[in-house]
């Protein structure tokens, strides 16, 4: 929610050229009605086009955002703000809400949270503190080689090439060569796999043949042995 802060959009002419139109100085502002501030700065600031504050003290932390949703959420009026955008106005104090703000009270689960924070600012403090600590200390680390660059370095001439600077012909050639390389690698992997499998089968066949030869040799030896004994015994009987 917008527990503190404000939205800027008092300048009907908008914020000025966007980053793609003016990368060296995007959104510079176009209003200088408030002579005490520079164009696009301070009271001349323009961002979303929606102008106003959510709470009485937008630079102080409190739970008024939630109390207003509970007490006045059903009474906000849709208006065209100073920046020419649709926004909702609290009829009691003129403060704003966005459509996404008011949507919170039309969902049972979110309404329960809104009422909890409106009734107990400590509950808001605890919940916000937990997510802020997680946001600032978890999920990543700062790069050791972090640098800042000038916006002019981000300007890319549009000559029909992609962001890498390669032409369409270059991309087609690289894609074709990459495909050939992949096929060659796949072929060698297949040859290596089938070679190992055939080697295992040959070794197994050799082992089977050796086993059969050994069995035949033992069997022949036994037949010779028993055949000699029988002949001797037979001769002894004839005598």
PDB file of C-alpha atoms in Angstrom, residues 61-204:
ATOM      1  CA  UNK A  61       5.032   6.700   8.726  1.00  0.00           C
ATOM      2  CA  UNK A  62       1.540   5.879  10.021  1.00  0.00           C
ATOM      3  CA  UNK A  63      -1.458   3.665   9.224  1.00  0.00           C
ATOM      4  CA  UNK A  64      -3.834   6.385   8.000  1.00  0.00           C
ATOM      5  CA  UNK A  65      -3.810   4.844   4.527  1.00  0.00           C
ATOM      6  CA  UNK A  66      -5.528   1.780   5.968  1.00  0.00           C
ATOM      7  CA  UNK A  67      -7.900   3.642   8.289  1.00  0.00           C
ATOM      8  CA  UNK A  68      -9.146   5.670   5.330  1.00  0.00           C
ATOM      9  CA  UNK A  69      -9.759   2.521   3.317  1.00  0.00           C
ATOM     10  CA  UNK A  70     -11.842   1.102   6.162  1.00  0.00           C
ATOM     11  CA  UNK A  71     -13.717   4.307   7.041  1.00  0.00           C
ATOM     12  CA  UNK A  72     -14.117   6.028   3.661  1.00  0.00           C
ATOM     13  CA  UNK A  73     -13.291   3.367   1.074  1.00  0.00           C
ATOM     14  CA  UNK A  74     -16.885   3.109  -0.158  1.00  0.00           C
ATOM     15  CA  UNK A  75     -17.210   6.894  -0.561  1.00  0.00           C
ATOM     16  CA  UNK A  76     -14.298   7.821  -2.845  1.00  0.00           C
ATOM     17  CA  UNK A  77     -15.289   9.697  -6.008  1.00  0.00           C
ATOM     18  CA  UNK A  78     -13.740   9.142  -9.445  1.00  0.00           C
ATOM     19  CA  UNK A  79     -12.297  12.393 -10.846  1.00  0.00           C
ATOM     20  CA  UNK A  80      -9.882  13.645 -13.500  1.00  0.00           C
ATOM     21  CA  UNK A  81      -6.815  14.811 -11.585  1.00  0.00           C
ATOM     22  CA  UNK A  82      -4.577  17.831 -12.301  1.00  0.00           C
ATOM     23  CA  UNK A  83      -2.372  15.598 -14.471  1.00  0.00           C
ATOM     24  CA  UNK A  84      -5.296  14.641 -16.695  1.00  0.00           C
ATOM     25  CA  UNK A  85      -5.556  11.086 -15.297  1.00  0.00           C
ATOM     26  CA  UNK A  86      -8.407   9.184 -13.625  1.00  0.00           C
ATOM     27  CA  UNK A  87      -8.018   8.990  -9.849  1.00  0.00           C
ATOM     28  CA  UNK A  88     -10.230   8.636  -6.791  1.00  0.00           C
ATOM     29  CA  UNK A  89     -10.811  11.434  -4.265  1.00  0.00           C
ATOM     30  CA  UNK A  90     -11.807  11.171  -0.628  1.00  0.00           C
ATOM     31  CA  UNK A  91     -14.789  13.582  -0.289  1.00  0.00           C
ATOM     32  CA  UNK A  92     -13.859  14.317   3.326  1.00  0.00           C
ATOM     33  CA  UNK A  93     -10.303  15.532   2.828  1.00  0.00           C
ATOM     34  CA  UNK A  94      -9.523  15.520  -0.906  1.00  0.00           C
ATOM     35  CA  UNK A  95      -6.782  12.878  -0.646  1.00  0.00           C
ATOM     36  CA  UNK A  96      -6.380  10.371  -3.431  1.00  0.00           C
ATOM     37  CA  UNK A  97      -6.641   6.638  -3.914  1.00  0.00           C
ATOM     38  CA  UNK A  98      -5.893   4.571  -6.982  1.00  0.00           C
ATOM     39  CA  UNK A  99      -8.221   1.912  -8.350  1.00  0.00           C
ATOM     40  CA  UNK A 100      -5.698  -0.689  -7.159  1.00  0.00           C
ATOM     41  CA  UNK A 101      -5.897   0.792  -3.644  1.00  0.00           C
ATOM     42  CA  UNK A 102      -9.674   0.582  -3.422  1.00  0.00           C
ATOM     43  CA  UNK A 103      -9.631  -2.939  -4.866  1.00  0.00           C
ATOM     44  CA  UNK A 104      -8.138  -4.140  -1.564  1.00  0.00           C
ATOM     45  CA  UNK A 105     -11.428  -3.692   0.288  1.00  0.00           C
ATOM     46  CA  UNK A 106     -13.392  -5.668  -2.298  1.00  0.00           C
ATOM     47  CA  UNK A 107     -11.440  -8.861  -1.663  1.00  0.00           C
ATOM     48  CA  UNK A 108     -12.197 -10.718   1.568  1.00  0.00           C
ATOM     49  CA  UNK A 109      -8.623 -11.859   2.181  1.00  0.00           C
ATOM     50  CA  UNK A 110      -7.091  -8.438   1.566  1.00  0.00           C
ATOM     51  CA  UNK A 111      -9.858  -6.674   3.492  1.00  0.00           C
ATOM     52  CA  UNK A 112      -8.932  -8.744   6.541  1.00  0.00           C
ATOM     53  CA  UNK A 113      -5.316  -7.527   6.249  1.00  0.00           C
ATOM     54  CA  UNK A 114      -6.406  -3.915   5.713  1.00  0.00           C
ATOM     55  CA  UNK A 115      -8.589  -4.000   8.832  1.00  0.00           C
ATOM     56  CA  UNK A 116      -5.769  -5.603  10.827  1.00  0.00           C
ATOM     57  CA  UNK A 117      -3.334  -2.817   9.906  1.00  0.00           C
ATOM     58  CA  UNK A 118      -5.974  -0.108  10.430  1.00  0.00           C
ATOM     59  CA  UNK A 119      -6.724  -1.344  13.959  1.00  0.00           C
ATOM     60  CA  UNK A 120      -3.130  -2.051  15.016  1.00  0.00           C
ATOM     61  CA  UNK A 121      -0.181  -0.081  13.676  1.00  0.00           C
ATOM     62  CA  UNK A 122       2.204  -2.506  15.408  1.00  0.00           C
ATOM     63  CA  UNK A 123       0.883  -5.271  13.181  1.00  0.00           C
ATOM     64  CA  UNK A 124       1.722  -3.064  10.183  1.00  0.00           C
ATOM     65  CA  UNK A 125       5.170  -2.275  11.592  1.00  0.00           C
ATOM     66  CA  UNK A 126       5.958  -5.939  12.148  1.00  0.00           C
ATOM     67  CA  UNK A 127       4.783  -7.059   8.703  1.00  0.00           C
ATOM     68  CA  UNK A 128       6.536  -4.216   6.901  1.00  0.00           C
ATOM     69  CA  UNK A 129       9.743  -4.713   8.879  1.00  0.00           C
ATOM     70  CA  UNK A 130       9.840  -8.404   7.979  1.00  0.00           C
ATOM     71  CA  UNK A 131       9.385  -7.919   4.244  1.00  0.00           C
ATOM     72  CA  UNK A 132      11.757  -4.946   4.155  1.00  0.00           C
ATOM     73  CA  UNK A 133      14.491  -6.973   5.877  1.00  0.00           C
ATOM     74  CA  UNK A 134      13.939  -9.802   3.388  1.00  0.00           C
ATOM     75  CA  UNK A 135      14.010  -7.393   0.457  1.00  0.00           C
ATOM     76  CA  UNK A 136      17.263  -5.786   1.551  1.00  0.00           C
ATOM     77  CA  UNK A 137      19.227  -8.803   2.763  1.00  0.00           C
ATOM     78  CA  UNK A 138      18.076 -11.909   0.887  1.00  0.00           C
ATOM     79  CA  UNK A 139      17.898 -13.172  -2.649  1.00  0.00           C
ATOM     80  CA  UNK A 140      21.198 -11.908  -4.012  1.00  0.00           C
ATOM     81  CA  UNK A 141      24.480 -10.117  -3.441  1.00  0.00           C
ATOM     82  CA  UNK A 142      26.001  -6.937  -4.781  1.00  0.00           C
ATOM     83  CA  UNK A 143      28.339  -7.438  -7.706  1.00  0.00           C
ATOM     84  CA  UNK A 144      31.973  -6.778  -6.808  1.00  0.00           C
ATOM     85  CA  UNK A 145      32.565  -5.110 -10.155  1.00  0.00           C
ATOM     86  CA  UNK A 146      29.430  -2.954 -10.161  1.00  0.00           C
ATOM     87  CA  UNK A 147      29.869   0.180 -12.252  1.00  0.00           C
ATOM     88  CA  UNK A 148      27.802   3.085 -13.478  1.00  0.00           C
ATOM     89  CA  UNK A 149      27.763   4.119 -17.122  1.00  0.00           C
ATOM     90  CA  UNK A 150      26.634   7.211 -18.933  1.00  0.00           C
ATOM     91  CA  UNK A 151      23.302   7.036 -20.753  1.00  0.00           C
ATOM     92  CA  UNK A 152      25.073   7.749 -24.045  1.00  0.00           C
ATOM     93  CA  UNK A 153      26.646   4.287 -23.839  1.00  0.00           C
ATOM     94  CA  UNK A 154      23.181   2.751 -24.011  1.00  0.00           C
ATOM     95  CA  UNK A 155      22.340   4.318 -27.372  1.00  0.00           C
ATOM     96  CA  UNK A 156      22.185   1.669 -30.098  1.00  0.00           C
ATOM     97  CA  UNK A 157      21.891   2.589 -33.730  1.00  0.00           C
ATOM     98  CA  UNK A 158      19.043   0.722 -35.397  1.00  0.00           C
ATOM     99  CA  UNK A 159      20.555  -0.691 -38.592  1.00  0.00           C
ATOM    100  CA  UNK A 160      18.469  -3.827 -38.787  1.00  0.00           C
ATOM    101  CA  UNK A 161      20.847  -5.843 -36.643  1.00  0.00           C
ATOM    102  CA  UNK A 162      19.905  -7.418 -33.354  1.00  0.00           C
ATOM    103  CA  UNK A 163      21.206  -6.238 -29.958  1.00  0.00           C
ATOM    104  CA  UNK A 164      24.396  -8.278 -30.358  1.00  0.00           C
ATOM    105  CA  UNK A 165      25.346  -6.338 -33.487  1.00  0.00           C
ATOM    106  CA  UNK A 166      24.906  -9.384 -35.753  1.00  0.00           C
ATOM    107  CA  UNK A 167      23.060  -9.147 -39.035  1.00  0.00           C
ATOM    108  CA  UNK A 168      20.320 -11.591 -39.973  1.00  0.00           C
ATOM    109  CA  UNK A 169      22.701 -13.306 -42.418  1.00  0.00           C
ATOM    110  CA  UNK A 170      25.267 -13.724 -39.640  1.00  0.00           C
ATOM    111  CA  UNK A 171      22.649 -15.256 -37.368  1.00  0.00           C
ATOM    112  CA  UNK A 172      21.540 -17.706 -40.090  1.00  0.00           C
ATOM    113  CA  UNK A 173      25.137 -18.805 -40.760  1.00  0.00           C
ATOM    114  CA  UNK A 174      25.913 -19.215 -37.055  1.00  0.00           C
ATOM    115  CA  UNK A 175      22.710 -21.203 -36.545  1.00  0.00           C
ATOM    116  CA  UNK A 176      23.557 -23.494 -39.499  1.00  0.00           C
ATOM    117  CA  UNK A 177      27.124 -24.108 -38.332  1.00  0.00           C
ATOM    118  CA  UNK A 178      25.918 -24.707 -34.767  1.00  0.00           C
ATOM    119  CA  UNK A 179      23.448 -27.286 -36.045  1.00  0.00           C
ATOM    120  CA  UNK A 180      26.188 -29.123 -37.968  1.00  0.00           C
ATOM    121  CA  UNK A 181      28.441 -29.141 -34.897  1.00  0.00           C
ATOM    122  CA  UNK A 182      25.625 -30.581 -32.776  1.00  0.00           C
ATOM    123  CA  UNK A 183      25.020 -33.352 -35.329  1.00  0.00           C
ATOM    124  CA  UNK A 184      28.726 -34.245 -35.427  1.00  0.00           C
ATOM    125  CA  UNK A 185      28.914 -34.394 -31.642  1.00  0.00           C
ATOM    126  CA  UNK A 186      25.782 -36.567 -31.526  1.00  0.00           C
ATOM    127  CA  UNK A 187      27.291 -38.910 -34.150  1.00  0.00           C
ATOM    128  CA  UNK A 188      30.494 -39.430 -32.191  1.00  0.00           C
ATOM    129  CA  UNK A 189      28.551 -39.992 -28.975  1.00  0.00           C
ATOM    130  CA  UNK A 190      26.511 -42.659 -30.770  1.00  0.00           C
ATOM    131  CA  UNK A 191      29.618 -44.339 -32.220  1.00  0.00           C
ATOM    132  CA  UNK A 192      31.293 -44.342 -28.823  1.00  0.00           C
ATOM    133  CA  UNK A 193      28.211 -45.805 -27.156  1.00  0.00           C
ATOM    134  CA  UNK A 194      27.682 -48.545 -29.735  1.00  0.00           C
ATOM    135  CA  UNK A 195      31.424 -49.387 -29.721  1.00  0.00           C
ATOM    136  CA  UNK A 196      31.402 -49.902 -25.969  1.00  0.00           C
ATOM    137  CA  UNK A 197      28.267 -52.008 -26.197  1.00  0.00           C
ATOM    138  CA  UNK A 198      29.713 -54.203 -28.979  1.00  0.00           C
ATOM    139  CA  UNK A 199      32.930 -54.613 -27.002  1.00  0.00           C
ATOM    140  CA  UNK A 200      30.988 -55.855 -24.003  1.00  0.00           C
ATOM    141  CA  UNK A 201      29.070 -58.295 -26.185  1.00  0.00           C
ATOM    142  CA  UNK A 202      32.300 -59.625 -27.757  1.00  0.00           C
ATOM    143  CA  UNK A 203      33.889 -60.109 -24.341  1.00  0.00           C
ATOM    144  CA  UNK A 204      30.797 -61.952 -23.174  1.00  0.00           C
TER     145      UNK A 204
END
